[in-house]
CSV table of C-alpha atoms in Angstrom, one decimal:
chain,number,residue,atom,x,y,z
A,1,GLY,CA,-18.0,10.2,5.2
A,2,ALA,CA,-16.0,10.8,2.2
A,3,GLY,CA,-13.1,8.7,2.2
A,4,VAL,CA,-9.3,9.8,0.3
A,5,SER,CA,-9.3,11.4,-3.2
A,6,GLN,CA,-6.8,12.5,-5.4
A,7,THR,CA,-6.3,15.0,-8.2
A,8,PRO,CA,-5.9,14.9,-11.7
A,9,SER,CA,-6.9,10.3,-11.8
A,10,ASN,CA,-4.6,10.8,-14.7
A,11,LYS,CA,-1.5,13.2,-15.9
A,12,VAL,CA,-0.1,12.7,-19.0
A,13,THR,CA,3.5,15.4,-19.1
A,14,GLU,CA,6.8,15.3,-21.4
A,15,LYS,CA,9.5,14.7,-20.2
A,16,GLY,CA,11.8,17.6,-17.9
A,17,LYS,CA,8.4,18.6,-16.8
A,18,TYR,CA,6.8,19.8,-13.3
A,19,VAL,CA,4.1,18.3,-11.6
A,20,GLU,CA,2.2,18.7,-8.4
A,21,LEU,CA,0.3,15.6,-7.5
A,22,ARG,CA,-2.6,16.4,-4.9
A,23,CYS,CA,-4.1,14.6,-2.0
A,24,ASP,CA,-7.3,15.5,0.0
A,25,PRO,CA,-7.5,13.1,2.9
A,26,ILE,CA,-10.4,12.4,5.6
A,27,SER,CA,-11.1,15.1,7.4
A,28,GLY,CA,-9.2,15.3,10.8
A,29,HIS,CA,-6.4,12.5,9.2
A,30,THR,CA,-4.0,13.9,10.5
A,31,ALA,CA,-1.2,11.3,8.9
A,32,LEU,CA,-0.6,11.2,5.5
A,33,TYR,CA,1.3,8.5,3.2
A,34,TRP,CA,2.2,8.7,-0.3
A,35,TYR,CA,3.4,5.8,-1.7
A,36,ARG,CA,4.7,5.3,-5.5
A,37,GLN,CA,3.5,1.5,-7.3
A,38,SER,CA,5.0,1.1,-10.3
A,39,LEU,CA,4.0,-1.5,-12.6
A,40,GLY,CA,4.2,-5.0,-11.3
A,41,GLN,CA,5.1,-3.8,-7.9
A,42,GLY,CA,3.6,-3.6,-4.4
A,43,PRO,CA,3.2,0.2,-3.1
A,44,GLU,CA,6.5,1.2,-2.3
A,45,PHE,CA,7.2,4.6,0.4
A,46,LEU,CA,7.6,8.0,-0.2
A,47,ILE,CA,6.7,10.3,2.6
A,48,TYR,CA,5.3,11.0,5.6
A,49,PHE,CA,3.6,13.5,7.4
A,50,GLN,CA,2.2,14.6,10.5
A,51,GLY,CA,0.5,17.7,10.8
A,52,THR,CA,2.3,19.8,8.7
A,53,GLY,CA,6.1,18.4,9.2
A,54,ALA,CA,7.0,15.5,6.9
A,55,ALA,CA,7.7,13.3,9.4
A,56,ASP,CA,9.4,11.1,8.1
A,57,ASP,CA,10.7,11.8,3.9
A,58,SER,CA,13.0,9.0,3.6
A,59,GLY,CA,11.1,6.9,1.0
A,60,LEU,CA,11.3,10.0,-0.9
A,61,PRO,CA,14.2,9.3,-4.5
A,62,ASN,CA,15.7,11.8,-5.3
A,63,ASP,CA,15.8,15.6,-4.5
A,64,ARG,CA,13.8,16.2,-7.8
A,65,PHE,CA,10.6,15.1,-5.5
A,66,PHE,CA,9.1,17.1,-2.8
A,67,ALA,CA,5.6,17.3,-1.0
A,68,VAL,CA,3.8,19.7,1.5
A,69,ARG,CA,1.5,19.9,3.6
A,70,PRO,CA,0.7,23.5,4.3
A,71,GLU,CA,-2.1,23.2,6.9
A,72,GLY,CA,-2.2,19.4,7.8
A,73,SER,CA,-4.7,18.3,5.8
A,74,VAL,CA,-4.1,18.3,1.3
A,75,SER,CA,-1.1,17.9,0.4
A,76,THR,CA,0.9,18.0,-2.9
A,77,LEU,CA,3.1,15.9,-4.5
A,78,LYS,CA,6.0,18.1,-6.8
A,79,ILE,CA,8.0,16.0,-9.7
A,80,GLN,CA,10.6,18.4,-11.1
A,81,ARG,CA,12.2,17.7,-14.5
A,82,THR,CA,10.4,14.5,-14.9
A,83,GLU,CA,11.8,11.8,-15.9
A,84,ARG,CA,10.0,9.0,-18.8
A,85,GLY,CA,11.4,6.1,-14.9
A,86,ASP,CA,8.5,8.3,-13.1
A,87,SER,CA,5.9,6.9,-14.7
A,88,ALA,CA,4.1,5.3,-12.5
A,89,VAL,CA,0.3,5.4,-10.1
A,90,TYR,CA,0.7,7.7,-6.9
A,91,LEU,CA,-1.5,6.4,-4.2
A,92,CYS,CA,-2.0,8.8,-0.9
A,93,ALA,CA,-2.9,7.5,2.3
A,94,SER,CA,-4.5,8.8,6.0
A,95,SER,CA,-5.1,8.1,9.2
A,96,ASN,CA,-6.2,8.8,11.9
A,97,GLY,CA,-3.8,8.5,14.7
A,98,THR,CA,0.7,9.0,14.6
A,99,PHE,CA,2.6,5.7,14.1
A,100,TYR,CA,2.4,3.3,10.3
A,101,THR,CA,0.8,0.4,12.1
A,102,ASP,CA,-2.3,3.1,11.9
A,103,THR,CA,-5.5,1.5,9.5
A,104,GLN,CA,-4.3,3.5,7.0
A,105,TYR,CA,-7.1,4.6,3.8
A,106,PHE,CA,-5.8,5.0,0.7
A,107,GLY,CA,-7.0,7.2,-2.0
A,108,PRO,CA,-7.3,6.0,-5.3
A,109,GLY,CA,-4.3,7.2,-7.3
A,110,THR,CA,-2.9,9.1,-9.9
A,111,ARG,CA,-1.4,7.8,-12.7
A,112,LEU,CA,1.6,9.9,-13.9
A,113,THR,CA,2.6,9.0,-17.0
A,114,VAL,CA,5.9,10.5,-18.2
A,115,LEU,CA,6.2,10.3,-21.9
B,1,ALA,CA,16.2,-3.8,4.5
B,2,GLN,CA,13.1,-5.5,5.8
B,3,SER,CA,12.0,-7.1,2.1
B,4,VAL,CA,8.4,-8.5,1.4
B,5,SER,CA,7.8,-11.6,-0.4
B,6,GLN,CA,4.9,-13.3,-2.0
B,7,HIS,CA,5.2,-16.6,-4.5
B,8,ASN,CA,2.9,-15.9,-6.6
B,9,HIS,CA,1.4,-13.7,-9.0
B,10,HIS,CA,-1.0,-15.0,-10.5
B,11,VAL,CA,-3.9,-16.7,-9.0
B,12,ILE,CA,-6.7,-18.6,-11.0
B,13,LEU,CA,-9.3,-20.9,-8.8
B,14,SER,CA,-12.7,-22.2,-9.6
B,15,GLU,CA,-15.8,-20.2,-7.3
B,16,ALA,CA,-15.2,-22.7,-3.4
B,17,ALA,CA,-12.1,-23.4,-3.9
B,18,SER,CA,-9.9,-23.1,-1.0
B,19,LEU,CA,-7.1,-20.3,-1.3
B,20,GLU,CA,-4.0,-19.6,0.6
B,21,LEU,CA,-1.6,-16.8,-0.5
B,22,GLY,CA,2.1,-16.8,0.6
B,23,CYS,CA,4.2,-14.1,2.4
B,24,ASN,CA,7.3,-14.3,3.9
B,25,TYR,CA,9.2,-11.6,5.2
B,26,SER,CA,13.4,-10.8,5.9
B,27,TYR,CA,13.0,-9.1,9.1
B,28,GLY,CA,14.3,-10.7,11.7
B,29,GLY,CA,13.0,-9.1,14.8
B,30,THR,CA,9.3,-8.1,16.0
B,31,VAL,CA,7.1,-7.2,13.3
B,32,ASN,CA,3.6,-6.1,12.4
B,33,LEU,CA,1.8,-7.7,9.3
B,34,PHE,CA,-0.9,-6.3,6.5
B,35,TRP,CA,-2.9,-7.6,4.2
B,36,TYR,CA,-3.7,-5.7,2.2
B,37,VAL,CA,-6.7,-6.4,-1.2
B,38,GLN,CA,-7.4,-4.1,-4.3
B,39,TYR,CA,-10.3,-5.1,-6.4
B,40,PRO,CA,-11.3,-4.2,-9.5
B,41,GLY,CA,-11.5,-0.2,-9.8
B,42,GLN,CA,-11.5,-0.1,-6.5
B,43,HIS,CA,-9.3,1.3,-3.6
B,44,LEU,CA,-6.5,0.0,-1.7
B,45,GLN,CA,-8.1,-1.6,1.2
B,46,LEU,CA,-7.3,-2.9,4.7
B,47,LEU,CA,-7.9,-6.5,5.3
B,48,LEU,CA,-6.7,-7.6,8.6
B,49,LYS,CA,-3.7,-7.4,10.5
B,50,TYR,CA,-1.5,-9.2,13.8
B,51,PHE,CA,0.4,-7.6,16.2
B,52,SER,CA,0.7,-9.7,18.7
B,53,GLY,CA,-1.1,-12.5,20.8
B,54,ASP,CA,-3.8,-15.2,18.7
B,55,PRO,CA,-1.2,-16.2,15.5
B,56,LEU,CA,-4.6,-16.8,13.9
B,57,VAL,CA,-6.2,-13.6,12.8
B,58,LYS,CA,-9.7,-13.2,11.1
B,59,GLY,CA,-10.9,-10.5,8.1
B,60,ILE,CA,-13.1,-9.4,6.9
B,61,LYS,CA,-15.2,-11.7,4.4
B,62,GLY,CA,-13.8,-15.0,5.6
B,63,PHE,CA,-10.4,-14.2,5.0
B,64,GLU,CA,-8.1,-16.0,7.7
B,65,ALA,CA,-4.2,-15.1,7.7
B,66,GLU,CA,-2.3,-17.2,10.1
B,67,PHE,CA,1.2,-15.8,11.7
B,68,ILE,CA,3.8,-18.2,11.6
B,69,LYS,CA,7.3,-16.8,14.0
B,70,SER,CA,9.9,-19.8,12.6
B,71,LYS,CA,8.5,-19.7,8.5
B,72,PHE,CA,8.7,-15.6,8.7
B,73,SER,CA,5.7,-16.2,7.1
B,74,PHE,CA,1.5,-14.4,7.4
B,75,ASN,CA,-0.1,-16.7,4.7
B,76,LEU,CA,-3.2,-15.5,3.6
B,77,ARG,CA,-6.3,-18.5,3.0
B,78,LYS,CA,-9.8,-18.7,2.4
B,79,PRO,CA,-12.0,-21.9,3.1
B,80,SER,CA,-14.0,-21.1,0.1
B,81,VAL,CA,-14.0,-18.0,-2.9
B,82,GLN,CA,-16.3,-16.4,-4.3
B,83,TRP,CA,-15.8,-14.9,-7.4
B,84,SER,CA,-16.7,-11.6,-5.4
B,85,ASP,CA,-12.8,-12.0,-4.5
B,86,THR,CA,-11.0,-11.7,-7.7
B,87,ALA,CA,-8.6,-9.3,-6.5
B,88,GLU,CA,-5.1,-7.8,-6.0
B,89,TYR,CA,-3.9,-9.2,-2.7
B,90,PHE,CA,-0.4,-6.7,-0.8
B,91,CYS,CA,0.8,-8.9,2.2
B,92,ALA,CA,2.8,-5.6,4.2
B,93,VAL,CA,4.8,-5.7,7.0
B,94,THR,CA,6.3,-3.0,9.5
B,95,LEU,CA,8.5,-3.2,12.5
B,96,ASN,CA,6.9,-3.3,15.7
B,97,SER,CA,7.1,-0.2,17.0
B,98,GLY,CA,4.8,1.2,14.4
B,99,ASN,CA,7.5,3.4,13.5
B,100,THR,CA,8.7,2.7,10.4
B,101,PRO,CA,6.7,2.6,7.2
B,102,LEU,CA,5.3,-0.4,5.8
B,103,VAL,CA,7.1,-2.4,2.8
B,104,PHE,CA,4.8,-4.1,0.7
B,105,GLY,CA,5.0,-6.9,-1.9
B,106,LYS,CA,4.7,-7.5,-5.1
B,107,GLY,CA,1.3,-8.3,-4.9
B,108,THR,CA,-0.2,-11.8,-5.9
B,109,ARG,CA,-3.2,-11.4,-8.8
B,110,LEU,CA,-6.8,-13.8,-7.5
B,111,SER,CA,-8.7,-14.5,-10.4
B,112,VAL,CA,-11.8,-16.7,-9.7
B,113,ILE,CA,-13.7,-18.5,-12.1
B,114,ALA,CA,-17.6,-19.9,-12.2
């Protein structure tokens, strides 16, 4: 079956603009995760959804970052007033479970560049 | 807070050489440990994981990792690497409850040359 997909694959924006990044998880996966991977770093956890609700948003760096998953499938990560430091690859993962230990299947990521 | 250290940033090996990539974590309690791999142009994928039991864990493609609790380590090994093992390797940890997010190391880039 299809894996996790993310759109767009690349996004270039200007400082101060608003961006939305989309994640389509594997069909039937109840858990969805967002990570941010900066250059030379490993993925850094942002937020975890179980169904429609954000079960853990402790990784969101500040209130400019927000994510939704209104129907329990597709999720959108929203970044307001982008800053150059937001430039990174944003990864989405999904799993068929309720624990962080369940195997997470990653998407290809969206590379965000803030000029 | 948990942290994961991967000592080697870039490792270059010839085909058939043996591989060992280091991973150390900082948490003193019971942990779950993972190795993920990202091949060029591909998604991050799970290589192997350790929850409990036999500390020597075998994964896909001939990889294995050994959990040494006294050393807070979970090193990845392969006896004989192939060119196709060229990739970036990430170690990750979460607490035994499985209720805390994965914490990843910075990754080790492996280049295998013919």
